[in-house]
Amino acid sequence: MKSWQFATRAAAMSPSIIREILKVTEQPDIISFAGGLPSPDSFPIEAFSAAYEKVMREHPRSALQYAASEGYAPLREWVAQSLPWDVSPDQVLITTGSQQGLDLVGKVLIDEGSRVVVQTPSYLGALQAFSAYEPEIFSVPNDDQGVQLESLEREQLRYQARFIYLLSNFQNPTGMTLSLHRRQEIAKTCHALGLPIVEDNPYGELWFDAPPPPPVASFYPEQSIYLGSFSKVLAPGMRLGFAVVPPEVYPKMLQAKQAADLHSPSLNQRLAYEVLTQPGFLEAHLERIRALYKGQCQAMLAALQRHMPDGVSWNTPKGGMFLWLRLPAGLDSAAMLPLAVQQGVAYVPGAAFYDTQPDMRTMRLSFVTATPDEIDRGIALLAQTIEQQLAA
Amino acid sequence: MKSWQFATRAAAMSPSIIREILKVTEQPDIISFAGGLPSPDSFPIEAFSAAYEKVMREHPRSALQYAASEGYAPLREWVAQSLPWDVSPDQVLITTGSQQGLDLVGKVLIDEGSRVVVQTPSYLGALQAFSAYEPEIFSVPNDDQGVQLESLEREQLRYQARFIYLLSNFQNPTGMTLSLHRRQEIAKTCHALGLPIVEDNPYGELWFDAPPPPPVASFYPEQSIYLGSFSKVLAPGMRLGFAVVPPEVYPKMLQAKQAADLHSPSLNQRLAYEVLTQPGFLEAHLERIRALYKGQCQAMLAALQRHMPDGVSWNTPKGGMFLWLRLPAGLDSAAMLPLAVQQGVAYVPGAAFYDTQPDMRTMRLSFVTATPDEIDRGIALLAQTIEQQLAA
């Protein structure tokens, strides 16, 4: 008798390293900078309840019935209008979280052995979603403006990738943002190379002082798929995101969506639409989240300044949820993690976010889950751990 | 400049034939037996509202936050306990509708060229989900007890399929149910052949007079993945289903789920759990749906008896939503559809449900969307259309 025979792709699947780390670090006595969870204080609970009441009073049966795979038409219109370039509602596909957008992109564009370009480091969930379709991934390094263009050009001429995957705003994991000039240059370079763009923008609304420049997709819409999320603006437990897809690709994305889950939950789409369009809600809500996260980010920057020994460096994000820290030469953030957890603080080692050649000195710190007080204590504990390592 | 380059699998994707037919037939003046939508009269709107109130009073933040990919633990326990064989909650994976269960099965078990056995005719959504992973599908015909065993044995010895896909209860499209004896024989045969089983049971609770026999999976649990759905019992717009997966396969299904959409919506899982466990709710609710659908099925059977000319045959489903009709020799249900729509009645031609060698005389009639009066009028119009065709 034979046993189960797995697809080749299943052999390459592995437990999410981050989810495994979270299991260890989510003990109540540990201050965790590891998670990527938005602050639950930011969830608009009352707005959802008002929306639920309205939807179930006006359209209870439609909210509970099967619905169009494209998504709820008013929500698609809302998305199209909210974007800073000319997007038709017909190009908007509502997805079950933006993670599903990544999966559908993989399904429609990646054959076994197809090449895909990613920034390095990059979002782990995207690498996971793509890897199910067995691409060859190659990485282009970032400089302080974003993707290095010469390196992109050289690699693309050699490898002919199917697309480049970009996180333009407050990138997970580094918190880095592409400059306006670099966005325009990337669009120009991709146009010249005939290289389509898949741009992922879950954090764009979470800016601190000024909105980020327009998406790269806005400079090259014909050859860009743009992914957005309601997880950070409304609530991740709703599992709602969207993809803006050029007409040439839309039918295939839609058919892949049908096969994947028929459609995203009707109730959730209607709730999101009602919450987003409550008069005055969105602007006030976003201001509140921005102020909350900015305060937490400043608390972390201040604590780092206060506690960290020489040789530790970090960046200053302009928004989002993450900050990127680099240890002094000779230290290894993955090797150090158990000691840090022992001291009572947790983070995600940077190595988790590299496809190849990880920089072992890096780590991702989330500033949105802990309170400013906890942030100060946690950073102090982390600084202690680093000092012990340096002394050892 | 190059353009988008699609994955090979994308070329094989096509718009859902059924969704295309639904677009034509969902005009208000047409009596449609084409849809597979559960009756909205069956949706427990008040129970959902009570559940929402409770969830958002007690755990609003958890309901809106990211959650475990496995699913909401109490819902997984409820599923395990509700099944008529020994299932551990650890084996239960909550999915975004049972359609996602089919997609994950394909992702984990199908390589390009892998063989998969299906009953013919079979559920189109499953064929769509699997085909994204480029299997070679081969079909085993049904007799009046279900899958023909000799044919299954012969084909499997020749083709060594990765699994057989079965709909055991009130099958979509035929309404057919596997007998107890045939279930046991299938389990025995699959065990002897080392052929894993993927059993899909979205309709099992919708029986009219007596519950169907236990699932095939209960006779061969080590080598079976069992898929269930809350769409017909609660509401399809919630997009919730589940997979019961043997320990050997569970980690891969879980990793595929993570990559596909991280987890199914937290809010929806908690709502479903609260609705399912409201004291006295489920039994009363199921009795109501069963009586509703049984009445509609009887109305359709009576109307067929009353109106159909000689040479038209149909089966008598013991539950579910569909009935299977066969036209007299020489007629073609696909060719006849435009005339039927002109007369004011619609159905899905049976050809849509065959992978190869369709029986062009067959059609699927859904009895759950129209009222008994509309059913009588619709069947009379269908009979007229058939008589005109026979006279032509």
PDB file of N, CA and C in Angstrom, chain A residues 136-188:
ATOM      1  N   GLU A 136      12.290  30.635  -9.641  1.00  0.00           N
ATOM      2  CA  GLU A 136      13.640  30.908  -9.208  1.00  0.00           C
ATOM      3  C   GLU A 136      13.637  32.383  -8.790  1.00  0.00           C
ATOM      4  N   ILE A 137      13.912  32.634  -7.528  1.00  0.00           N
ATOM      5  CA  ILE A 137      13.833  34.011  -7.056  1.00  0.00           C
ATOM      6  C   ILE A 137      15.215  34.629  -7.083  1.00  0.00           C
ATOM      7  N   PHE A 138      15.351  35.826  -7.653  1.00  0.00           N
ATOM      8  CA  PHE A 138      16.638  36.484  -7.467  1.00  0.00           C
ATOM      9  C   PHE A 138      16.456  37.880  -6.884  1.00  0.00           C
ATOM     10  N   SER A 139      17.442  38.261  -6.113  1.00  0.00           N
ATOM     11  CA  SER A 139      17.304  39.413  -5.232  1.00  0.00           C
ATOM     12  C   SER A 139      18.122  40.575  -5.743  1.00  0.00           C
ATOM     13  N   VAL A 140      17.551  41.758  -5.645  1.00  0.00           N
ATOM     14  CA  VAL A 140      18.275  42.972  -5.989  1.00  0.00           C
ATOM     15  C   VAL A 140      18.417  43.779  -4.699  1.00  0.00           C
ATOM     16  N   PRO A 141      19.639  44.188  -4.365  1.00  0.00           N
ATOM     17  CA  PRO A 141      19.827  44.883  -3.092  1.00  0.00           C
ATOM     18  C   PRO A 141      19.241  46.296  -3.118  1.00  0.00           C
ATOM     19  N   ASN A 142      18.924  46.776  -1.923  1.00  0.00           N
ATOM     20  CA  ASN A 142      18.496  48.166  -1.738  1.00  0.00           C
ATOM     21  C   ASN A 142      19.684  49.039  -1.380  1.00  0.00           C
ATOM     22  N   ASP A 143      19.660  50.289  -1.847  1.00  0.00           N
ATOM     23  CA  ASP A 143      20.511  51.294  -1.210  1.00  0.00           C
ATOM     24  C   ASP A 143      19.572  52.173  -0.374  1.00  0.00           C
ATOM     25  N   ASP A 144      20.007  53.368   0.038  1.00  0.00           N
ATOM     26  CA  ASP A 144      19.148  54.118   0.957  1.00  0.00           C
ATOM     27  C   ASP A 144      17.958  54.787   0.273  1.00  0.00           C
ATOM     28  N   GLN A 145      17.877  54.719  -1.070  1.00  0.00           N
ATOM     29  CA  GLN A 145      16.708  55.225  -1.799  1.00  0.00           C
ATOM     30  C   GLN A 145      15.770  54.105  -2.226  1.00  0.00           C
ATOM     31  N   GLY A 146      16.183  52.872  -2.036  1.00  0.00           N
ATOM     32  CA  GLY A 146      15.382  51.735  -2.502  1.00  0.00           C
ATOM     33  C   GLY A 146      16.192  50.877  -3.443  1.00  0.00           C
ATOM     34  N   VAL A 147      15.477  50.111  -4.281  1.00  0.00           N
ATOM     35  CA  VAL A 147      16.098  49.195  -5.235  1.00  0.00           C
ATOM     36  C   VAL A 147      17.256  49.830  -6.026  1.00  0.00           C
ATOM     37  N   GLN A 148      18.407  49.166  -6.050  1.00  0.00           N
ATOM     38  CA  GLN A 148      19.550  49.629  -6.857  1.00  0.00           C
ATOM     39  C   GLN A 148      19.291  49.399  -8.339  1.00  0.00           C
ATOM     40  N   LEU A 149      19.243  50.490  -9.105  1.00  0.00           N
ATOM     41  CA  LEU A 149      18.809  50.355 -10.492  1.00  0.00           C
ATOM     42  C   LEU A 149      19.801  49.620 -11.388  1.00  0.00           C
ATOM     43  N   GLU A 150      21.095  49.887 -11.203  1.00  0.00           N
ATOM     44  CA  GLU A 150      22.091  49.253 -12.098  1.00  0.00           C
ATOM     45  C   GLU A 150      22.052  47.740 -11.909  1.00  0.00           C
ATOM     46  N   SER A 151      21.933  47.344 -10.662  1.00  0.00           N
ATOM     47  CA  SER A 151      21.884  45.932 -10.351  1.00  0.00           C
ATOM     48  C   SER A 151      20.617  45.298 -10.945  1.00  0.00           C
ATOM     49  N   LEU A 152      19.491  46.021 -10.849  1.00  0.00           N
ATOM     50  CA  LEU A 152      18.247  45.517 -11.435  1.00  0.00           C
ATOM     51  C   LEU A 152      18.393  45.334 -12.944  1.00  0.00           C
ATOM     52  N   GLU A 153      18.951  46.346 -13.602  1.00  0.00           N
ATOM     53  CA  GLU A 153      19.107  46.289 -15.056  1.00  0.00           C
ATOM     54  C   GLU A 153      19.985  45.116 -15.484  1.00  0.00           C
ATOM     55  N   ARG A 154      21.110  44.996 -14.815  1.00  0.00           N
ATOM     56  CA  ARG A 154      22.063  43.943 -15.162  1.00  0.00           C
ATOM     57  C   ARG A 154      21.434  42.562 -14.985  1.00  0.00           C
ATOM     58  N   GLU A 155      20.770  42.365 -13.841  1.00  0.00           N
ATOM     59  CA  GLU A 155      20.185  41.053 -13.552  1.00  0.00           C
ATOM     60  C   GLU A 155      19.035  40.733 -14.511  1.00  0.00           C
ATOM     61  N   GLN A 156      18.218  41.746 -14.803  1.00  0.00           N
ATOM     62  CA  GLN A 156      17.055  41.497 -15.653  1.00  0.00           C
ATOM     63  C   GLN A 156      17.490  41.179 -17.083  1.00  0.00           C
ATOM     64  N   LEU A 157      18.507  41.860 -17.579  1.00  0.00           N
ATOM     65  CA  LEU A 157      18.988  41.559 -18.933  1.00  0.00           C
ATOM     66  C   LEU A 157      19.486  40.127 -18.990  1.00  0.00           C
ATOM     67  N   ARG A 158      20.077  39.667 -17.901  1.00  0.00           N
ATOM     68  CA  ARG A 158      20.586  38.306 -17.867  1.00  0.00           C
ATOM     69  C   ARG A 158      19.470  37.278 -17.666  1.00  0.00           C
ATOM     70  N   TYR A 159      18.498  37.565 -16.769  1.00  0.00           N
ATOM     71  CA  TYR A 159      17.576  36.518 -16.324  1.00  0.00           C
ATOM     72  C   TYR A 159      16.153  36.599 -16.880  1.00  0.00           C
ATOM     73  N   GLN A 160      15.753  37.738 -17.460  1.00  0.00           N
ATOM     74  CA  GLN A 160      14.401  37.847 -18.033  1.00  0.00           C
ATOM     75  C   GLN A 160      13.313  37.410 -17.062  1.00  0.00           C
ATOM     76  N   ALA A 161      13.203  38.089 -15.937  1.00  0.00           N
ATOM     77  CA  ALA A 161      12.199  37.729 -14.933  1.00  0.00           C
ATOM     78  C   ALA A 161      10.794  38.048 -15.421  1.00  0.00           C
ATOM     79  N   ARG A 162       9.815  37.376 -14.821  1.00  0.00           N
ATOM     80  CA  ARG A 162       8.411  37.605 -15.158  1.00  0.00           C
ATOM     81  C   ARG A 162       7.895  38.906 -14.552  1.00  0.00           C
ATOM     82  N   PHE A 163       8.393  39.245 -13.344  1.00  0.00           N
ATOM     83  CA  PHE A 163       8.007  40.516 -12.720  1.00  0.00           C
ATOM     84  C   PHE A 163       8.967  40.835 -11.583  1.00  0.00           C
ATOM     85  N   ILE A 164       8.915  42.087 -11.130  1.00  0.00           N
ATOM     86  CA  ILE A 164       9.622  42.472  -9.911  1.00  0.00           C
ATOM     87  C   ILE A 164       8.586  42.731  -8.828  1.00  0.00           C
ATOM     88  N   TYR A 165       8.859  42.226  -7.627  1.00  0.00           N
ATOM     89  CA  TYR A 165       7.975  42.424  -6.478  1.00  0.00           C
ATOM     90  C   TYR A 165       8.562  43.511  -5.581  1.00  0.00           C
ATOM     91  N   LEU A 166       7.759  44.560  -5.352  1.00  0.00           N
ATOM     92  CA  LEU A 166       8.223  45.742  -4.607  1.00  0.00           C
ATOM     93  C   LEU A 166       7.309  46.077  -3.441  1.00  0.00           C
ATOM     94  N   LEU A 167       7.891  46.475  -2.343  1.00  0.00           N
ATOM     95  CA  LEU A 167       7.127  47.119  -1.262  1.00  0.00           C
ATOM     96  C   LEU A 167       7.637  48.553  -1.195  1.00  0.00           C
ATOM     97  N   SER A 168       6.816  49.497  -1.634  1.00  0.00           N
ATOM     98  CA  SER A 168       7.342  50.851  -1.800  1.00  0.00           C
ATOM     99  C   SER A 168       7.302  51.693  -0.527  1.00  0.00           C
ATOM    100  N   ASN A 169       6.355  51.422   0.370  1.00  0.00           N
ATOM    101  CA  ASN A 169       6.161  52.282   1.549  1.00  0.00           C
ATOM    102  C   ASN A 169       6.398  51.545   2.863  1.00  0.00           C
ATOM    103  N   PHE A 170       7.329  52.067   3.700  1.00  0.00           N
ATOM    104  CA  PHE A 170       7.505  51.554   5.056  1.00  0.00           C
ATOM    105  C   PHE A 170       7.587  50.032   5.012  1.00  0.00           C
ATOM    106  N   GLN A 171       8.509  49.569   4.184  1.00  0.00           N
ATOM    107  CA  GLN A 171       8.614  48.151   3.858  1.00  0.00           C
ATOM    108  C   GLN A 171       8.668  47.242   5.084  1.00  0.00           C
ATOM    109  N   ASN A 172       7.991  46.129   5.015  1.00  0.00           N
ATOM    110  CA  ASN A 172       8.185  45.025   5.940  1.00  0.00           C
ATOM    111  C   ASN A 172       9.283  44.174   5.315  1.00  0.00           C
ATOM    112  N   PRO A 173      10.438  44.027   5.905  1.00  0.00           N
ATOM    113  CA  PRO A 173      10.790  44.260   7.304  1.00  0.00           C
ATOM    114  C   PRO A 173      11.527  45.565   7.617  1.00  0.00           C
ATOM    115  N   THR A 174      12.028  46.302   6.648  1.00  0.00           N
ATOM    116  CA  THR A 174      13.016  47.336   7.001  1.00  0.00           C
ATOM    117  C   THR A 174      12.422  48.678   7.401  1.00  0.00           C
ATOM    118  N   GLY A 175      11.133  48.897   7.096  1.00  0.00           N
ATOM    119  CA  GLY A 175      10.542  50.205   7.341  1.00  0.00           C
ATOM    120  C   GLY A 175      10.929  51.240   6.296  1.00  0.00           C
ATOM    121  N   MET A 176      11.688  50.812   5.277  1.00  0.00           N
ATOM    122  CA  MET A 176      12.223  51.735   4.274  1.00  0.00           C
ATOM    123  C   MET A 176      11.163  52.181   3.254  1.00  0.00           C
ATOM    124  N   THR A 177      11.302  53.397   2.751  1.00  0.00           N
ATOM    125  CA  THR A 177      10.390  53.946   1.751  1.00  0.00           C
ATOM    126  C   THR A 177      11.172  54.369   0.516  1.00  0.00           C
ATOM    127  N   LEU A 178      10.654  54.038  -0.665  1.00  0.00           N
ATOM    128  CA  LEU A 178      11.299  54.461  -1.918  1.00  0.00           C
ATOM    129  C   LEU A 178      11.082  55.957  -2.126  1.00  0.00           C
ATOM    130  N   SER A 179      12.130  56.658  -2.516  1.00  0.00           N
ATOM    131  CA  SER A 179      11.984  58.089  -2.805  1.00  0.00           C
ATOM    132  C   SER A 179      11.181  58.283  -4.095  1.00  0.00           C
ATOM    133  N   LEU A 180      10.617  59.490  -4.246  1.00  0.00           N
ATOM    134  CA  LEU A 180       9.848  59.797  -5.455  1.00  0.00           C
ATOM    135  C   LEU A 180      10.703  59.593  -6.701  1.00  0.00           C
ATOM    136  N   HIS A 181      11.933  60.118  -6.646  1.00  0.00           N
ATOM    137  CA  HIS A 181      12.789  60.015  -7.817  1.00  0.00           C
ATOM    138  C   HIS A 181      13.070  58.548  -8.149  1.00  0.00           C
ATOM    139  N   ARG A 182      13.334  57.755  -7.125  1.00  0.00           N
ATOM    140  CA  ARG A 182      13.624  56.339  -7.383  1.00  0.00           C
ATOM    141  C   ARG A 182      12.395  55.618  -7.950  1.00  0.00           C
ATOM    142  N   ARG A 183      11.197  56.008  -7.466  1.00  0.00           N
ATOM    143  CA  ARG A 183       9.985  55.399  -8.023  1.00  0.00           C
ATOM    144  C   ARG A 183       9.888  55.663  -9.518  1.00  0.00           C
ATOM    145  N   GLN A 184      10.119  56.929  -9.893  1.00  0.00           N
ATOM    146  CA  GLN A 184      10.038  57.275 -11.320  1.00  0.00           C
ATOM    147  C   GLN A 184      11.099  56.531 -12.118  1.00  0.00           C
ATOM    148  N   GLU A 185      12.287  56.429 -11.538  1.00  0.00           N
ATOM    149  CA  GLU A 185      13.388  55.730 -12.227  1.00  0.00           C
ATOM    150  C   GLU A 185      13.093  54.240 -12.372  1.00  0.00           C
ATOM    151  N   ILE A 186      12.492  53.642 -11.323  1.00  0.00           N
ATOM    152  CA  ILE A 186      12.145  52.216 -11.404  1.00  0.00           C
ATOM    153  C   ILE A 186      11.119  52.002 -12.511  1.00  0.00           C
ATOM    154  N   ALA A 187      10.087  52.864 -12.540  1.00  0.00           N
ATOM    155  CA  ALA A 187       9.059  52.727 -13.580  1.00  0.00           C
ATOM    156  C   ALA A 187       9.686  52.830 -14.970  1.00  0.00           C
ATOM    157  N   LYS A 188      10.591  53.799 -15.130  1.00  0.00           N
ATOM    158  CA  LYS A 188      11.243  54.011 -16.430  1.00  0.00           C
ATOM    159  C   LYS A 188      12.097  52.792 -16.811  1.00  0.00           C
TER     160      LYS A 188
END
